Amino acid sequence: MSLTTVELEPMSEQEFLLRRGYLNLSVEPGIDLEAAILRLKKEKNAVILAHYYQQSEIQDLADYVGDSLGLSQQAAATDADIIVFAGVHFMAETAKMLNPNKKVVLPDLKAGCSLADSCPAALFKEFRDQYPDHIVVSYINCTAELKTMTDICCTSTNAVQIIESIPEDQPIIFAPDKNLGHYLQKKTGRKMVLWDGACMVHEIFSRERIHQLRREHPDAKFIAHPECEPHILAEADFIGSTTGLLNYTIRESAESFIVATESGILHQMQKHSPHKTFIPAPPNNSCACNDCPHMKRNTLEKLYLCMEYELPEIILPEWVIQKGRASIDRMLEISARAGL
Ligand code: 13P
Ligand code: SF4
């Protein structure tokens, strides 16, 4: 038996734990977090990219707030030295794949995603091997490992255009979101093999309670994200990605909207249309909110600390970056051709 010695960079236990986000750093008492974050942004030539589901204080400090497609496009175009990703892990991984030579940090490394977790790469490989002639389209809400087994990524903004760009006789596997998959089958008329995954936030809405709310607000438009279940989407006046929903509320003359997606988007809706009323769609349990527990792990304190210490950092193996990036590049090319 031969033994191989691997040279490891010397790293203290403290640094190892910090890099993985296992040690709690604390904020100096009395610090003005907003001012400190703005100072660090300038000093370190950092860019803060925030998803619409982040808490409103973080959205207001970001250089760019957007949906998954917009955030990927911004990550691909930035000339900042450090990308601070106020979102969840798969989003920061995507930014790292697009910028292998830049430092990408995430305020809380444990900010995961139930949808990405619903499709472990090893199980997906077995699934995919049953359909060797199919190409794989994956929703960007998946792990970096899954992206290495994906031909083209998509987001909820460009998914229809991505599916329509594939020749009609080419069979498709769509992963990991079965709800978005059902919606795309209906919208494009393409039959696809679907992975059985879903988002915990978008599967929580109650049709009965939405009916009740619509009776109380008969003039309100009911709008929903395509990650919602088919019986919820069937009720919607409009279905769209987070950017699509936001733009709909801006251009529509209606005065009130019942919104079936994560509650963070209401901040931008209210900001763009201060005179309109936005009501979060009710969940099917006694919980009062539609907050994503993963997105909401990021706080202003953690944002400051990750900028100050440049930790926790997203690190990916070279082969994952090489292989996974191809699926994101294809998505960005098709989106650009479609004018998205
Ligand atoms: P979009 O930002 O693409 O609408 O996706 C929503 C989402 O669930 C992100 O986690
Ligand atoms: Fe994942 Fe759903 Fe949270 Fe988006 S809202 S990060 S899809 S769990």
Short mmCIF file of N, CA and C in Angstrom, two decimals, residues 263-332:
data_model
loop_
_atom_site.label_atom_id
_atom_site.label_comp_id
_atom_site.label_asym_id
_atom_site.label_seq_id
_atom_site.Cartn_x
_atom_site.Cartn_y
_atom_site.Cartn_z
N SER A 263 -41.49 37.03 2.46
CA SER A 263 -41.97 38.36 2.84
C SER A 263 -40.96 39.50 2.61
N GLY A 264 -39.67 39.17 2.44
CA GLY A 264 -38.66 40.22 2.25
C GLY A 264 -38.93 41.11 1.04
N ILE A 265 -39.57 40.56 0.02
CA ILE A 265 -39.83 41.33 -1.21
C ILE A 265 -40.80 42.49 -0.94
N LEU A 266 -41.60 42.38 0.11
CA LEU A 266 -42.57 43.45 0.40
C LEU A 266 -41.88 44.78 0.67
N HIS A 267 -40.65 44.74 1.15
CA HIS A 267 -39.91 45.97 1.44
C HIS A 267 -39.71 46.77 0.15
N GLN A 268 -39.26 46.10 -0.92
CA GLN A 268 -39.05 46.81 -2.19
C GLN A 268 -40.38 47.22 -2.81
N MET A 269 -41.39 46.39 -2.68
CA MET A 269 -42.71 46.71 -3.25
C MET A 269 -43.24 48.00 -2.62
N GLN A 270 -43.13 48.04 -1.28
CA GLN A 270 -43.62 49.20 -0.55
C GLN A 270 -42.79 50.45 -0.87
N LYS A 271 -41.49 50.26 -1.06
CA LYS A 271 -40.59 51.37 -1.38
C LYS A 271 -40.94 51.98 -2.75
N HIS A 272 -41.21 51.10 -3.73
CA HIS A 272 -41.52 51.57 -5.08
C HIS A 272 -42.93 52.12 -5.18
N SER A 273 -43.86 51.62 -4.38
CA SER A 273 -45.26 52.06 -4.47
C SER A 273 -45.78 52.35 -3.06
N PRO A 274 -45.34 53.46 -2.46
CA PRO A 274 -45.67 53.70 -1.05
C PRO A 274 -47.17 53.84 -0.78
N HIS A 275 -47.94 54.21 -1.81
CA HIS A 275 -49.38 54.40 -1.59
C HIS A 275 -50.17 53.10 -1.73
N LYS A 276 -49.52 52.01 -2.20
CA LYS A 276 -50.25 50.75 -2.40
C LYS A 276 -50.15 49.86 -1.15
N THR A 277 -51.04 48.86 -1.07
CA THR A 277 -51.07 47.96 0.09
C THR A 277 -50.60 46.57 -0.32
N PHE A 278 -49.68 46.01 0.46
CA PHE A 278 -49.15 44.68 0.16
C PHE A 278 -49.42 43.75 1.34
N ILE A 279 -50.09 42.65 1.04
CA ILE A 279 -50.48 41.72 2.11
C ILE A 279 -49.78 40.38 1.86
N PRO A 280 -48.98 39.90 2.84
CA PRO A 280 -48.35 38.59 2.63
C PRO A 280 -49.42 37.49 2.58
N ALA A 281 -49.33 36.58 1.62
CA ALA A 281 -50.30 35.47 1.56
C ALA A 281 -50.15 34.62 2.82
N PRO A 282 -51.27 34.15 3.37
CA PRO A 282 -51.19 33.42 4.66
C PRO A 282 -50.71 31.98 4.51
N PRO A 283 -49.90 31.54 5.47
CA PRO A 283 -49.45 30.14 5.45
C PRO A 283 -50.51 29.21 6.03
N ASN A 284 -50.28 27.89 5.86
CA ASN A 284 -51.27 26.92 6.32
C ASN A 284 -51.05 26.49 7.77
N ASN A 285 -50.28 27.28 8.53
CA ASN A 285 -50.12 26.96 9.95
C ASN A 285 -50.31 28.24 10.75
N SER A 286 -50.03 28.18 12.03
CA SER A 286 -50.31 29.36 12.86
C SER A 286 -49.19 30.40 12.79
N CYS A 287 -48.09 30.07 12.09
CA CYS A 287 -46.98 31.03 11.96
C CYS A 287 -47.49 32.26 11.21
N ALA A 288 -47.08 33.43 11.67
CA ALA A 288 -47.63 34.67 11.09
C ALA A 288 -46.87 35.15 9.87
N CYS A 289 -45.77 34.51 9.55
CA CYS A 289 -44.95 35.09 8.48
C CYS A 289 -44.49 34.06 7.46
N ASN A 290 -44.02 34.56 6.31
CA ASN A 290 -43.46 33.69 5.28
C ASN A 290 -41.97 33.95 5.16
N ASP A 291 -41.30 34.05 6.28
CA ASP A 291 -39.86 34.32 6.26
C ASP A 291 -39.09 33.04 5.93
N CYS A 292 -38.06 33.19 5.09
CA CYS A 292 -37.16 32.05 4.85
C CYS A 292 -36.14 32.05 6.00
N PRO A 293 -36.12 30.95 6.80
CA PRO A 293 -35.21 30.94 7.96
C PRO A 293 -33.74 31.00 7.54
N HIS A 294 -33.45 30.55 6.32
CA HIS A 294 -32.06 30.57 5.83
C HIS A 294 -31.66 31.99 5.45
N MET A 295 -32.49 32.64 4.66
CA MET A 295 -32.20 34.02 4.24
C MET A 295 -32.07 34.93 5.46
N LYS A 296 -32.92 34.66 6.46
CA LYS A 296 -32.97 35.56 7.60
C LYS A 296 -31.88 35.26 8.63
N ARG A 297 -31.00 34.29 8.35
CA ARG A 297 -29.85 34.09 9.24
C ARG A 297 -28.89 35.27 9.15
N ASN A 298 -28.86 35.93 8.00
CA ASN A 298 -27.95 37.08 7.84
C ASN A 298 -28.51 38.28 8.60
N THR A 299 -27.66 38.90 9.39
CA THR A 299 -28.07 40.09 10.14
C THR A 299 -27.05 41.20 9.84
N LEU A 300 -27.39 42.41 10.25
CA LEU A 300 -26.48 43.54 10.05
C LEU A 300 -25.14 43.29 10.78
N GLU A 301 -25.22 42.72 11.99
CA GLU A 301 -24.00 42.41 12.76
C GLU A 301 -23.11 41.44 11.99
N LYS A 302 -23.73 40.37 11.47
CA LYS A 302 -22.94 39.36 10.75
C LYS A 302 -22.39 39.94 9.45
N LEU A 303 -23.14 40.84 8.84
CA LEU A 303 -22.66 41.48 7.61
C LEU A 303 -21.41 42.30 7.92
N TYR A 304 -21.46 43.06 9.00
CA TYR A 304 -20.31 43.86 9.41
C TYR A 304 -19.11 42.95 9.71
N LEU A 305 -19.34 41.90 10.51
CA LEU A 305 -18.23 41.02 10.91
C LEU A 305 -17.60 40.33 9.70
N CYS A 306 -18.43 39.92 8.75
CA CYS A 306 -17.84 39.19 7.61
C CYS A 306 -17.05 40.15 6.73
N MET A 307 -17.41 41.43 6.74
CA MET A 307 -16.62 42.40 5.96
C MET A 307 -15.33 42.76 6.69
N GLU A 308 -15.43 42.89 8.00
CA GLU A 308 -14.26 43.24 8.81
C GLU A 308 -13.19 42.13 8.75
N TYR A 309 -13.64 40.86 8.95
CA TYR A 309 -12.68 39.74 9.04
C TYR A 309 -12.54 38.97 7.72
N GLU A 310 -13.35 39.34 6.72
CA GLU A 310 -13.36 38.67 5.40
C GLU A 310 -13.58 37.16 5.58
N LEU A 311 -14.50 36.83 6.45
CA LEU A 311 -14.87 35.46 6.78
C LEU A 311 -16.35 35.42 7.15
N PRO A 312 -17.01 34.31 6.98
CA PRO A 312 -16.60 33.08 6.34
C PRO A 312 -16.51 33.24 4.81
N GLU A 313 -15.50 32.57 4.27
CA GLU A 313 -15.26 32.69 2.83
C GLU A 313 -15.75 31.44 2.10
N ILE A 314 -16.24 31.64 0.89
CA ILE A 314 -16.67 30.50 0.06
C ILE A 314 -15.44 29.94 -0.66
N ILE A 315 -15.16 28.68 -0.41
CA ILE A 315 -14.03 28.00 -1.05
C ILE A 315 -14.59 26.80 -1.83
N LEU A 316 -14.24 26.69 -3.08
CA LEU A 316 -14.72 25.56 -3.89
C LEU A 316 -13.53 24.89 -4.57
N PRO A 317 -13.59 23.56 -4.71
CA PRO A 317 -12.51 22.87 -5.44
C PRO A 317 -12.48 23.36 -6.90
N GLU A 318 -11.28 23.38 -7.47
CA GLU A 318 -11.08 23.86 -8.84
C GLU A 318 -11.98 23.13 -9.84
N TRP A 319 -12.09 21.79 -9.70
CA TRP A 319 -12.86 21.02 -10.69
C TRP A 319 -14.35 21.39 -10.61
N VAL A 320 -14.82 21.71 -9.40
CA VAL A 320 -16.24 22.10 -9.25
C VAL A 320 -16.47 23.43 -9.95
N ILE A 321 -15.52 24.33 -9.79
CA ILE A 321 -15.65 25.64 -10.45
C ILE A 321 -15.66 25.45 -11.97
N GLN A 322 -14.70 24.71 -12.48
CA GLN A 322 -14.58 24.49 -13.94
C GLN A 322 -15.86 23.90 -14.51
N LYS A 323 -16.30 22.79 -13.90
CA LYS A 323 -17.43 22.04 -14.46
C LYS A 323 -18.76 22.74 -14.21
N GLY A 324 -18.90 23.26 -12.99
CA GLY A 324 -20.17 23.89 -12.64
C GLY A 324 -20.39 25.20 -13.37
N ARG A 325 -19.32 25.91 -13.62
CA ARG A 325 -19.46 27.23 -14.24
C ARG A 325 -20.05 27.17 -15.65
N ALA A 326 -19.75 26.08 -16.36
CA ALA A 326 -20.23 25.96 -17.74
C ALA A 326 -21.76 26.09 -17.78
N SER A 327 -22.44 25.51 -16.79
CA SER A 327 -23.92 25.55 -16.79
C SER A 327 -24.43 26.97 -16.51
N ILE A 328 -23.65 27.74 -15.77
CA ILE A 328 -24.07 29.13 -15.48
C ILE A 328 -23.76 30.02 -16.68
N ASP A 329 -22.60 29.78 -17.32
CA ASP A 329 -22.25 30.56 -18.52
C ASP A 329 -23.31 30.37 -19.60
N ARG A 330 -23.76 29.10 -19.79
CA ARG A 330 -24.79 28.85 -20.82
C ARG A 330 -26.06 29.61 -20.48
N MET A 331 -26.42 29.61 -19.21
CA MET A 331 -27.63 30.34 -18.78
C MET A 331 -27.49 31.84 -19.09
N LEU A 332 -26.32 32.39 -18.77
CA LEU A 332 -26.13 33.85 -18.98
C LEU A 332 -26.14 34.18 -20.48
#
